CSV table of C-alpha atoms in Angstrom, one decimal:
chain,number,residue,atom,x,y,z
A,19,UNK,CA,117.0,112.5,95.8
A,20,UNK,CA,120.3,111.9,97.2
A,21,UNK,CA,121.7,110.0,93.9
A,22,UNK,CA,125.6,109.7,95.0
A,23,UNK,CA,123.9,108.4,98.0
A,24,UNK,CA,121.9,105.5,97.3
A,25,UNK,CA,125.1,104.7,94.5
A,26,UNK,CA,127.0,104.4,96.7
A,27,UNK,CA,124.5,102.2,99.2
A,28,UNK,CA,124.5,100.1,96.1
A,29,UNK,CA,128.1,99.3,96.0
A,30,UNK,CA,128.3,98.3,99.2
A,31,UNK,CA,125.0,96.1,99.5
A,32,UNK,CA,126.0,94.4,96.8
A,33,UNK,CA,129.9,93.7,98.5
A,34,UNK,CA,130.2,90.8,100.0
A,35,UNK,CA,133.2,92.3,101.9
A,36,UNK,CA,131.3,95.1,103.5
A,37,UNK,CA,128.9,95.5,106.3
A,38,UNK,CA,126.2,96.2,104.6
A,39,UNK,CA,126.2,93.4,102.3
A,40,UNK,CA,122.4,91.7,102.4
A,41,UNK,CA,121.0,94.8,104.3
A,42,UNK,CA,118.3,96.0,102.0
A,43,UNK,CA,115.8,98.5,102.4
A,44,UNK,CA,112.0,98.0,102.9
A,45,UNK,CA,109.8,100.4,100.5
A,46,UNK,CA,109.4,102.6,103.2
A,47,UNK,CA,113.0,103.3,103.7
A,48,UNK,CA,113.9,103.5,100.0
A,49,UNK,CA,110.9,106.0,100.0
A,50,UNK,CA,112.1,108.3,102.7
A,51,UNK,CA,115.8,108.1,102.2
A,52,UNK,CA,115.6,108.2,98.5
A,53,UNK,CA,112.3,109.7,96.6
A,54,UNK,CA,111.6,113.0,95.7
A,55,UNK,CA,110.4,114.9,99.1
A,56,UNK,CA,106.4,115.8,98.8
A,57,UNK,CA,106.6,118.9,99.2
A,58,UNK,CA,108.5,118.5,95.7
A,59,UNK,CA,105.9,115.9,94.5
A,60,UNK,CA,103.1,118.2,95.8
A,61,UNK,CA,104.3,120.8,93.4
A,62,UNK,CA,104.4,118.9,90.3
A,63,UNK,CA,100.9,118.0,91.2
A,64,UNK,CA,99.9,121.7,91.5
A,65,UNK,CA,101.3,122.4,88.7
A,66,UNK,CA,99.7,119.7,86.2
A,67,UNK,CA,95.9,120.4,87.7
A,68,UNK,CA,96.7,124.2,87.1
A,69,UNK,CA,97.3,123.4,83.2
A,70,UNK,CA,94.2,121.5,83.1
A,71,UNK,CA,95.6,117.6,83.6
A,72,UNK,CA,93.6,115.3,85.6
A,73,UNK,CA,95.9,113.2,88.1
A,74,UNK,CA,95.2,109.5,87.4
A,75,UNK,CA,98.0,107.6,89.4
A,76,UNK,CA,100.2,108.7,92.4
A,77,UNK,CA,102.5,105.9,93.4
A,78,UNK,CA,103.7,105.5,96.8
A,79,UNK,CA,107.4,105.9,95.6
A,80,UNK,CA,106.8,109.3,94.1
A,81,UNK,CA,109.1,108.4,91.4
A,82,UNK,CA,106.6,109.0,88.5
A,83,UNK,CA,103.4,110.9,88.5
A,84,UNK,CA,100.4,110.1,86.2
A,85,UNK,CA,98.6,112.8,84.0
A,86,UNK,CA,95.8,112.5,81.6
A,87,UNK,CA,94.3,115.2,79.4
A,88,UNK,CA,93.5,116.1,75.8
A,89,UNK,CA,95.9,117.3,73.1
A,90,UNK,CA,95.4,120.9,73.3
A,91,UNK,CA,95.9,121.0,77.6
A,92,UNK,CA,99.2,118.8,77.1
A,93,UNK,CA,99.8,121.0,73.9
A,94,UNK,CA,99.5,124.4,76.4
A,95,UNK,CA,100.8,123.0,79.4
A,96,UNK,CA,104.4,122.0,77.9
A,97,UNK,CA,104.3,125.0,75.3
A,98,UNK,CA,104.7,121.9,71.8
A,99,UNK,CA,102.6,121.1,69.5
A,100,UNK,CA,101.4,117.4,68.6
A,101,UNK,CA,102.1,116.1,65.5
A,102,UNK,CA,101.1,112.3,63.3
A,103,UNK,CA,103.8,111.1,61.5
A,104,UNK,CA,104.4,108.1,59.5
A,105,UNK,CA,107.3,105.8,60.0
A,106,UNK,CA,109.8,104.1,56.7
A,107,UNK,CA,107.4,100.7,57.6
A,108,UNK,CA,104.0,102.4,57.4
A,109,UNK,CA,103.0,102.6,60.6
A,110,UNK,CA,101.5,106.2,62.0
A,111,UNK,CA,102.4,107.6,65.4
A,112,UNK,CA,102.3,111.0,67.4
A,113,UNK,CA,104.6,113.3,68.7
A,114,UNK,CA,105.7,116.4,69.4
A,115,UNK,CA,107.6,119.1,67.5
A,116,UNK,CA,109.7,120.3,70.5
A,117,UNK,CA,110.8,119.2,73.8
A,118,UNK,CA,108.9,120.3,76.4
A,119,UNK,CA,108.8,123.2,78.6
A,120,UNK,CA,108.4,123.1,82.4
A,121,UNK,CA,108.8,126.3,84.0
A,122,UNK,CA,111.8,127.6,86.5
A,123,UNK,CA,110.2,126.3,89.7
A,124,UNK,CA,110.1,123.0,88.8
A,125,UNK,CA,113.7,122.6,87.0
A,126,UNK,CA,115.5,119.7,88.9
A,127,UNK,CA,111.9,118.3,90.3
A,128,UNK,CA,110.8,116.8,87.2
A,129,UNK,CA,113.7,114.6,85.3
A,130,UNK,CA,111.2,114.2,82.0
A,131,UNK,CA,108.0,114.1,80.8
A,132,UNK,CA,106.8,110.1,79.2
A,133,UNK,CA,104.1,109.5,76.6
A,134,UNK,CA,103.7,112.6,74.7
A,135,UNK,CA,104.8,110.2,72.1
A,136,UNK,CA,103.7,106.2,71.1
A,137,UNK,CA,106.9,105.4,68.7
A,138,UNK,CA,108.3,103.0,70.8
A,139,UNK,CA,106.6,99.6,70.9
A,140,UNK,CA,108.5,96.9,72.7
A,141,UNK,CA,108.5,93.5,71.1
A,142,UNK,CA,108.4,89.6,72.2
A,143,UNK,CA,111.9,88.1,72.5
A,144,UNK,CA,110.3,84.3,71.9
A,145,UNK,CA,111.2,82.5,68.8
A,146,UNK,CA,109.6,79.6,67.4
A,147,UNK,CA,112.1,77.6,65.7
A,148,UNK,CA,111.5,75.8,62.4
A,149,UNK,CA,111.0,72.2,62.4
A,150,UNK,CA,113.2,71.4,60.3
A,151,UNK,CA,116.4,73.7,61.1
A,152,UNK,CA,119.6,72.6,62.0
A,153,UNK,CA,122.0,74.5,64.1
A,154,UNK,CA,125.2,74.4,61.8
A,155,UNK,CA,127.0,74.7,65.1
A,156,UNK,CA,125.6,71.4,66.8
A,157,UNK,CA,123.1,72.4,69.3
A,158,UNK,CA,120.2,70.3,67.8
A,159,UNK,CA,118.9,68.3,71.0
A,160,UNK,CA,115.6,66.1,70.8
A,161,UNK,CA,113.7,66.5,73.8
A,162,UNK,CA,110.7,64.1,75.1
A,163,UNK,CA,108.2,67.3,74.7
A,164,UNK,CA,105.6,67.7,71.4
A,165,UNK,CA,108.0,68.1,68.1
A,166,UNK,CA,110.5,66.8,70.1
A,167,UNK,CA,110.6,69.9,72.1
A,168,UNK,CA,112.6,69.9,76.3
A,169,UNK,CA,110.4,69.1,78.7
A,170,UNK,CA,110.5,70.3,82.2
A,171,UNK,CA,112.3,66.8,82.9
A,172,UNK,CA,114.5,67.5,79.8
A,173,UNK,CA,116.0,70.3,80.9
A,174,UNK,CA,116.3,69.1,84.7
A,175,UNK,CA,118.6,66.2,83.2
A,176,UNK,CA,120.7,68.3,80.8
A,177,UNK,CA,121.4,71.0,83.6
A,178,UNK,CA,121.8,68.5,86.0
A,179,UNK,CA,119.3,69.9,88.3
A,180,UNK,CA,117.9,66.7,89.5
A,181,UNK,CA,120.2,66.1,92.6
A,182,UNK,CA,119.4,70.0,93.4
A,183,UNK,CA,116.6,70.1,96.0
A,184,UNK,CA,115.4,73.9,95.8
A,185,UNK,CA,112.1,74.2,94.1
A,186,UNK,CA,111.8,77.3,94.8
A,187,UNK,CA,109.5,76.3,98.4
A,188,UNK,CA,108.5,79.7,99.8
A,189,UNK,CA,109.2,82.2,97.2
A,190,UNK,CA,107.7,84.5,95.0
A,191,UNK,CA,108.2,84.9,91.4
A,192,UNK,CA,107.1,88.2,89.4
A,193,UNK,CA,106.9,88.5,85.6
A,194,UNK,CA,107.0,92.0,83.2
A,195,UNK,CA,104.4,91.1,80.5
A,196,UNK,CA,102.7,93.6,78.2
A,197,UNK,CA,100.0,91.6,77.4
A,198,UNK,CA,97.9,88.6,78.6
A,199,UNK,CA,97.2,85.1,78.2
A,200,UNK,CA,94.5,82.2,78.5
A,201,UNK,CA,94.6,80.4,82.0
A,202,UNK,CA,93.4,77.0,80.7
A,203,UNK,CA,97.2,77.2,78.3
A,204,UNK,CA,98.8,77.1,81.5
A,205,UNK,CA,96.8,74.6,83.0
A,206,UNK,CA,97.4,72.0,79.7
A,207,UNK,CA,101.0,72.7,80.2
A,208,UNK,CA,100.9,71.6,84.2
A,209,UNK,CA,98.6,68.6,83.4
A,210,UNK,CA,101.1,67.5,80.2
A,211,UNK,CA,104.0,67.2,82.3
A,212,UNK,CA,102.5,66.4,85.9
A,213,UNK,CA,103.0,69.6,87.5
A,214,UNK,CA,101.8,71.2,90.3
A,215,UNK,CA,99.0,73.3,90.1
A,216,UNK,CA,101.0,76.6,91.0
A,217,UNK,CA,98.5,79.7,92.0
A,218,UNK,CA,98.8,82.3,89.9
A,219,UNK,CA,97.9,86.1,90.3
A,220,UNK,CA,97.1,88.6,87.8
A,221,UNK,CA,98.2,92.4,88.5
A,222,UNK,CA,96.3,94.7,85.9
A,223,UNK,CA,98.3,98.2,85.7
A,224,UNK,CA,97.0,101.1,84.4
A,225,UNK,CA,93.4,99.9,83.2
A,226,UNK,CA,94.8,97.1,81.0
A,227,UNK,CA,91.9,94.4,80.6
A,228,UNK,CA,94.5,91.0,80.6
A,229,UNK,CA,92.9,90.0,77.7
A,230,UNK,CA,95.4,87.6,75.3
A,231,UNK,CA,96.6,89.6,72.2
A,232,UNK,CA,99.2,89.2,69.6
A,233,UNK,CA,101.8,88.7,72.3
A,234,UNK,CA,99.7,86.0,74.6
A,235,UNK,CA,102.6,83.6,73.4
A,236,UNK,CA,105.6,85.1,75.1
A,237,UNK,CA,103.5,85.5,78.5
A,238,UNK,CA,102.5,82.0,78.1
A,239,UNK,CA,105.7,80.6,77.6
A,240,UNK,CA,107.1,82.6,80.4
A,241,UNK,CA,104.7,81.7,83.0
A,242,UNK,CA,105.4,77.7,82.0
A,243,UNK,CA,108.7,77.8,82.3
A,244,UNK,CA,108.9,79.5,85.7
A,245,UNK,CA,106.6,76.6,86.6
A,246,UNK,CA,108.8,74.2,85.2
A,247,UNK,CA,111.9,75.0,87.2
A,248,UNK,CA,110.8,76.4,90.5
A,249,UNK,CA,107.4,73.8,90.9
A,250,UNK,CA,107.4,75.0,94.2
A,251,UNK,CA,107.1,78.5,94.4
A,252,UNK,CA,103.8,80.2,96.5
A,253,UNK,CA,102.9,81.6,93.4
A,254,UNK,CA,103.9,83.2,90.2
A,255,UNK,CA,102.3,87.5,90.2
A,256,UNK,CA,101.8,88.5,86.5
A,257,UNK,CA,102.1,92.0,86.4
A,258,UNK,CA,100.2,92.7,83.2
A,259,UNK,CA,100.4,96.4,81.5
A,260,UNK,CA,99.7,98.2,78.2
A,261,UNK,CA,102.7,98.5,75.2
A,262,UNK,CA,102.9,102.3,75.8
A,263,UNK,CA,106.2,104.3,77.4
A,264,UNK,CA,104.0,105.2,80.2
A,265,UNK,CA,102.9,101.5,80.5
A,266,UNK,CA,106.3,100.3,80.9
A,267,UNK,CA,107.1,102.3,83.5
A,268,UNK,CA,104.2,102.0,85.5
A,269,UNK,CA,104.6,98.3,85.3
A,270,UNK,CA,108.2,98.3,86.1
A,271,UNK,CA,107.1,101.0,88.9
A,272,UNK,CA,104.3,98.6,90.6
A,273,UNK,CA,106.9,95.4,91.0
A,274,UNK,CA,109.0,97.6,92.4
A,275,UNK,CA,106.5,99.7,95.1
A,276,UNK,CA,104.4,95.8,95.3
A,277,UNK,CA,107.9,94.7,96.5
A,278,UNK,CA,106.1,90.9,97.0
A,279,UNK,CA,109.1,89.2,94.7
A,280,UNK,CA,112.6,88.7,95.2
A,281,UNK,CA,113.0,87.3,91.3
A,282,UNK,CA,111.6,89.4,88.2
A,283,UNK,CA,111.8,88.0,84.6
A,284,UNK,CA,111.0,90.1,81.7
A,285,UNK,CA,111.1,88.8,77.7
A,286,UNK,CA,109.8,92.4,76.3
A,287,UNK,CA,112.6,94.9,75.1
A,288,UNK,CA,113.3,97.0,72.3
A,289,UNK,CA,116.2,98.5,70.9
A,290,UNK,CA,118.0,101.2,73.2
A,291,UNK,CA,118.5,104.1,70.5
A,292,UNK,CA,114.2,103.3,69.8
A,293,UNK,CA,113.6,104.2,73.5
A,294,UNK,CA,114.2,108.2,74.7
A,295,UNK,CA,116.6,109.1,77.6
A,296,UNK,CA,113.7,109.8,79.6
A,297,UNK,CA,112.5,106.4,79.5
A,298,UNK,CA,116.0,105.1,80.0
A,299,UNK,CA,116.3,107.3,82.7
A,300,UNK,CA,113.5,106.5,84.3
A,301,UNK,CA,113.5,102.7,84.1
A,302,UNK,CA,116.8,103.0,85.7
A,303,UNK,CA,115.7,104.9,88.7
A,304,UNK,CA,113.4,102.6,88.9
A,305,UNK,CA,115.9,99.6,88.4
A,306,UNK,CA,118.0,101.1,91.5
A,307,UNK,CA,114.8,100.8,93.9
A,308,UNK,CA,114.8,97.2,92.6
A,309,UNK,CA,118.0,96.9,93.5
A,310,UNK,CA,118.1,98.3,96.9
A,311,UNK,CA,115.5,96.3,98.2
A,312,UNK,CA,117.1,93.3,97.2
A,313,UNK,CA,115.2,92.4,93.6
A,314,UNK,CA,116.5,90.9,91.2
A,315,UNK,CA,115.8,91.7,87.6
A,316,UNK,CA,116.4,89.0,84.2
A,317,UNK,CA,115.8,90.4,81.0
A,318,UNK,CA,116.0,88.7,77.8
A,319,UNK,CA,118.6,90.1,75.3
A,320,UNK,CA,116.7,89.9,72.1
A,321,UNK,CA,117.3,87.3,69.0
A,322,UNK,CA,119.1,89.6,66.6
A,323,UNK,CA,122.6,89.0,67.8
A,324,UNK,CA,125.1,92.8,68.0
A,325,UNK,CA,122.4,94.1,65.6
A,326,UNK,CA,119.2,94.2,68.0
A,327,UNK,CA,117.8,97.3,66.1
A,328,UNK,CA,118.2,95.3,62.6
A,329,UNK,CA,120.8,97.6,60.9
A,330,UNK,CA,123.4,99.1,63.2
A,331,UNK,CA,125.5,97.5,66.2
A,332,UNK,CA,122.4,97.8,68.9
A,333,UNK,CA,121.9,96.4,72.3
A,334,UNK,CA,118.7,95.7,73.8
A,335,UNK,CA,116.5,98.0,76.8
A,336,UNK,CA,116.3,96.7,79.1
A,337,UNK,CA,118.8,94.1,79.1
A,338,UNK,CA,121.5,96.9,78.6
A,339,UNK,CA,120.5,98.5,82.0
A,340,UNK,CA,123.2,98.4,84.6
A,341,UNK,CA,120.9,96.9,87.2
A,342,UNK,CA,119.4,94.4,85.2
A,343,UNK,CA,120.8,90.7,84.5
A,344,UNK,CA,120.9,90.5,80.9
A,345,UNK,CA,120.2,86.9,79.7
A,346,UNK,CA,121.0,85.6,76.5
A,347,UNK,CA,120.3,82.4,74.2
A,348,UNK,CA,122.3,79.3,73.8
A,349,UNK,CA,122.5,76.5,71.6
A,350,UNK,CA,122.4,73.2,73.2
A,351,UNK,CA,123.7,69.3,72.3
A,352,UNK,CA,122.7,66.7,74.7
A,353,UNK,CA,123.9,62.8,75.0
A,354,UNK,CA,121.0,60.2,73.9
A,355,UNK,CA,120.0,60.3,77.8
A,356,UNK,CA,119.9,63.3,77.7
A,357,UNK,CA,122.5,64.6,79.7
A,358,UNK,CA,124.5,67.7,78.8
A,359,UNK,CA,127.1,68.3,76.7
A,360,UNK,CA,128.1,71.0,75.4
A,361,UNK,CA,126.7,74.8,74.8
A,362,UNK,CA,127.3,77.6,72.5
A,363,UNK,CA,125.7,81.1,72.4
A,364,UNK,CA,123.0,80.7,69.9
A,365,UNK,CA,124.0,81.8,66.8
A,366,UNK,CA,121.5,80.2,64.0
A,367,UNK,CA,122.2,81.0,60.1
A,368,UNK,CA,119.4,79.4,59.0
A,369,UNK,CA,117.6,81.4,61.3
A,370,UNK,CA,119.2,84.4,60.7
A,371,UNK,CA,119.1,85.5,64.0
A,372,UNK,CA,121.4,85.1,67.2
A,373,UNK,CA,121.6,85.9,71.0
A,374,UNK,CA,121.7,89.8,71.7
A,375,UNK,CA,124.4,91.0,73.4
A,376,UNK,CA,127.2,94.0,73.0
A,377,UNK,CA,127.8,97.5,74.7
A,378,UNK,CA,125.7,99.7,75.5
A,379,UNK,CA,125.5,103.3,73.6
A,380,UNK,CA,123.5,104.8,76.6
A,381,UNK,CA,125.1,103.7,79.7
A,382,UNK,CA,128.5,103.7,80.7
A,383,UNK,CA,130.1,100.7,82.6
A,384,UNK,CA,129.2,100.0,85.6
A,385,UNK,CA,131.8,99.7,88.7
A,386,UNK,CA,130.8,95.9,89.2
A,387,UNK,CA,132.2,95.2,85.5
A,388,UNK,CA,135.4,97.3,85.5
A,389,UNK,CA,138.0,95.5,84.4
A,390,UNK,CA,135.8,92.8,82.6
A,391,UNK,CA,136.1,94.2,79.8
């Protein structure tokens, strides 16, 4: 509700000329200034228990609205039929044969309709690099951790972060992760490099059990290394959700209503043109309550340099969004102390892979980049 509205808020929050700059909105304002009114929500509810779906998750924000029910209700209640295909890689998924039908009441109250399919799949952005590659480019530095990987002390030094006296004292730290991990990693990790113990919290969305799966590595990985460089931080929340479009966006949806962090990191993405304009969409109206309320969002850009989808020239979701930070991978040398110098963006032959990065298909760009390009 009110889109030209809150962009415009946007611009000038984000201005450090205007005076609004730094004045962000609580989750009660963004709610009542911004979300879809109830009496609009209320209908949508109506609407789904009429056609046989059982409600299973009303956020505060209104923005999204949970539904569960077998294939023949969602089959009736959308007026499509369900379908299992088979993609070129073997792999069997669902969907429908035709877009989905709401009826006239509802046109402009419901924006699009998540999870009638489960294509999508987002994917770990961690790579473990072989122990024997070289970085044709330099980059190659021998760090004081196992395989002479950085340590948290390593990459103090070679950033020259040792002089800075922030540790992060009073903050707290979210992560995106679509899967879970085993405490007593974490723990092995603080008690290798004499960290502090810093308390962790696990926040289960939509029924997932935080059991470690195939992707326990990337979670792992990014809950060290927000230990290593912000050791004093209240604590680090793990929001924790299932690999499904309707996961994502409930995940993404409960940092956002939770508003408990200030800083979000996220290593999960996909391609965009493997992710539907709904869940673009809606990921970015999501994004914007992020943003007005003064959260800050880092996603990884994927490891497959301008060709994030493997073939064609790709970015990655939800790096690509135009209120997230997009971070990207570089290849480092350091001095025999240890101290920086010099950087490249990571571009590995050997590997056959590189930093992500490029311009978006989806989304136009945005105001704060005119010019840049």
């Amino acid at each position: 509700r009110n889109t030209e509205e809150l962009d415009t808020f946007l611009r000038r929050v984000y201005d450090k000329h205007d005076n609004l700059y730094g004045q962000y909105l609580t989750t009660d304002e963004f709610t009542a200034n911004y979300s879809p009114t109830e009496e609009d929500y209320n209908a949508v509810v109506e609407f789904a228990q009429a056609n046989g779906l059982q409600i299973t998750g009303t956020p505060s924000n209104r923005l999204l609205l949970d539904v569960s029910g077998s294939a023949s209700a969602v089959e009736k209640a959308f007026g499509l039929h369900l379908n299992r295909y088979q993609a070129p890689n073997g792999r069997q998924y669902y969907a429908p044969d035709a877009n989905p039908i709401i009826p006239g009441h509802l046109q402009g109250k419901v924006t699009g309709i998540s999870g009638l399919n489960n294509y999508a799949v987002r994917r770990t952005h961690y790579i473990k690099r072989p122990a024997n590659a070289v970085n044709p480019r330099g980059g190659n530095p021998h760090g004081s951790g196992p395989g002479g990987g950085l340590s948290p002390s390593d990459i103090r030094t070679a950033y020259n972060l040792n002089s800075v006296t922030a540790t992060g004292a009073g903050q707290t730290i979210a992560l995106f992760e679509l899967d879970g991990y085993v405490a007593s990693d974490i723990t092995a990790y603080e008690n290798k490099f004499n960290l502090p113990k810093v308390p962790l919290k696990n926040i289960l969305v939509d029924g997932f059990n935080g059991s470690a799966g195939g992707g326990a590595d990337e979670v792992t990985l990014d809950i060290e290394l927000q230990i290593a460089m912000a050791p004093g931080v209240n604590s680090v929340l793990v929001y924790e959700g299932p690999n499904t479009s309707p996961g994502v966006l409930d995940t993404y949806n409960k940092i956002a209503t939770d508003n408990l962090a200030k800083q979000i990191s996220t290593s999960w993405g996909l391609a965009e043109e493997f992710d539907s304009p709904t869940e673009l969409n809606t990921e970015n109206s999501i994004f914007k309550q992020m943003a007005a309320q003064g959260q800050s969002l880092f996603a990884a850009s994927g490891n497959y340099g301008a060709y994030d989808d493997g073939a064609t020239l790709s970015v990655d979701d939800p790096a690509s969004q135009p209120y997230v930070t997009g971070v990207g991978g570089t290849s480092l040398t350091t001095a025999a102390n240890g101290n920086y110098v010099s950087e490249t963006a990571w571009g590995d032959t050997n590997f056959g892979m590189g930093s992500g990065g490029g311009i978006s298909s989806f989304w136009s760009i945005p105001n704060y980049q005119s010019g840049a390009i």
